[in-house]
């Protein structure tokens, strides 16, 4: 719709998205909900994604009957996203224990899962192909309940500098069409 408007796409995780938007490093951000957002950010609900807990097909946890007790999962390395921002530094979401590898992004986490280095939560749309091919398997942690859970994604922008025509078009396109 706006071919003369340049698009610069950055990928970040957790609080780094909100921090980039709040500091003006980007105009729009797509984030999972956080316990607290910086002041002055407008939030628009987008769509949910499903998170699933997975490990490599040859990982020891894959051989156990579901549901797996959290104490058993704690005995294995959990692959966890780390936050590169001070906004949510130290905040652990669905982290089971102390034997964790902290990774900066989801593609790296996905590669480590496929290599059998540990287990962790991933967006279903990112691992669906590996699940179908049998390279990854879903595992269910008893204390966490269901074997998947939705995370409602939200779009962020600064209230003091609302998006222009191209940004408004993009927001409308994202809210009307579920891309995943």
Steps between C-alpha positions, in 0.01 A plus 500: 500500500784742575798389287696823559496457879809305611455215745770412751423177682668411830443193710524510877348309787318577821554852639740604224204555265322742735828674581576563131153647447510711817844641417403577140733243343202361310152634429307174544566182693334163537538354847364249739331649805738614772425551868567871450556720196683832489264798530374662182458184293173426324413130479279336239407129528598301193457122514600212721782261427518154653804408707596134531764325708732293283823303489689303237357160416809330642509709821452300825180696582346384171507140627298575814126459525306826519441686713858548615548619855675835533760341729596264215518785247724697737760227467551597136624819337221744424554737207372845596480837324709765668413867503742748351324795663494629856121521478442134587850390595486221754134422425453131435188380320432123511852423621514174693837494668861609514646278228423741217664620184404861431465576131450836330245406234249235395685372189807423715277331757336297223842387369608396851175309551551314171859419602367338819665745739189535717128564516291817496193694392464612140231661283317215330518663158882497521531130585197353322708365211754337736215348704335360185833357382567343841819697564340666806234363733256675726535433869254588773614625839243383757513812716454729199171343396412485131759406239464839331391843605411818316699822527313807378736708286466878507613787281675793668558859397573824682189701584690827448591414141219302342567314176454680169294369207733208421523402865124518543456284190744244641322494838166444326646226281650326804184520709272384214716217371652245726839443335578175681 
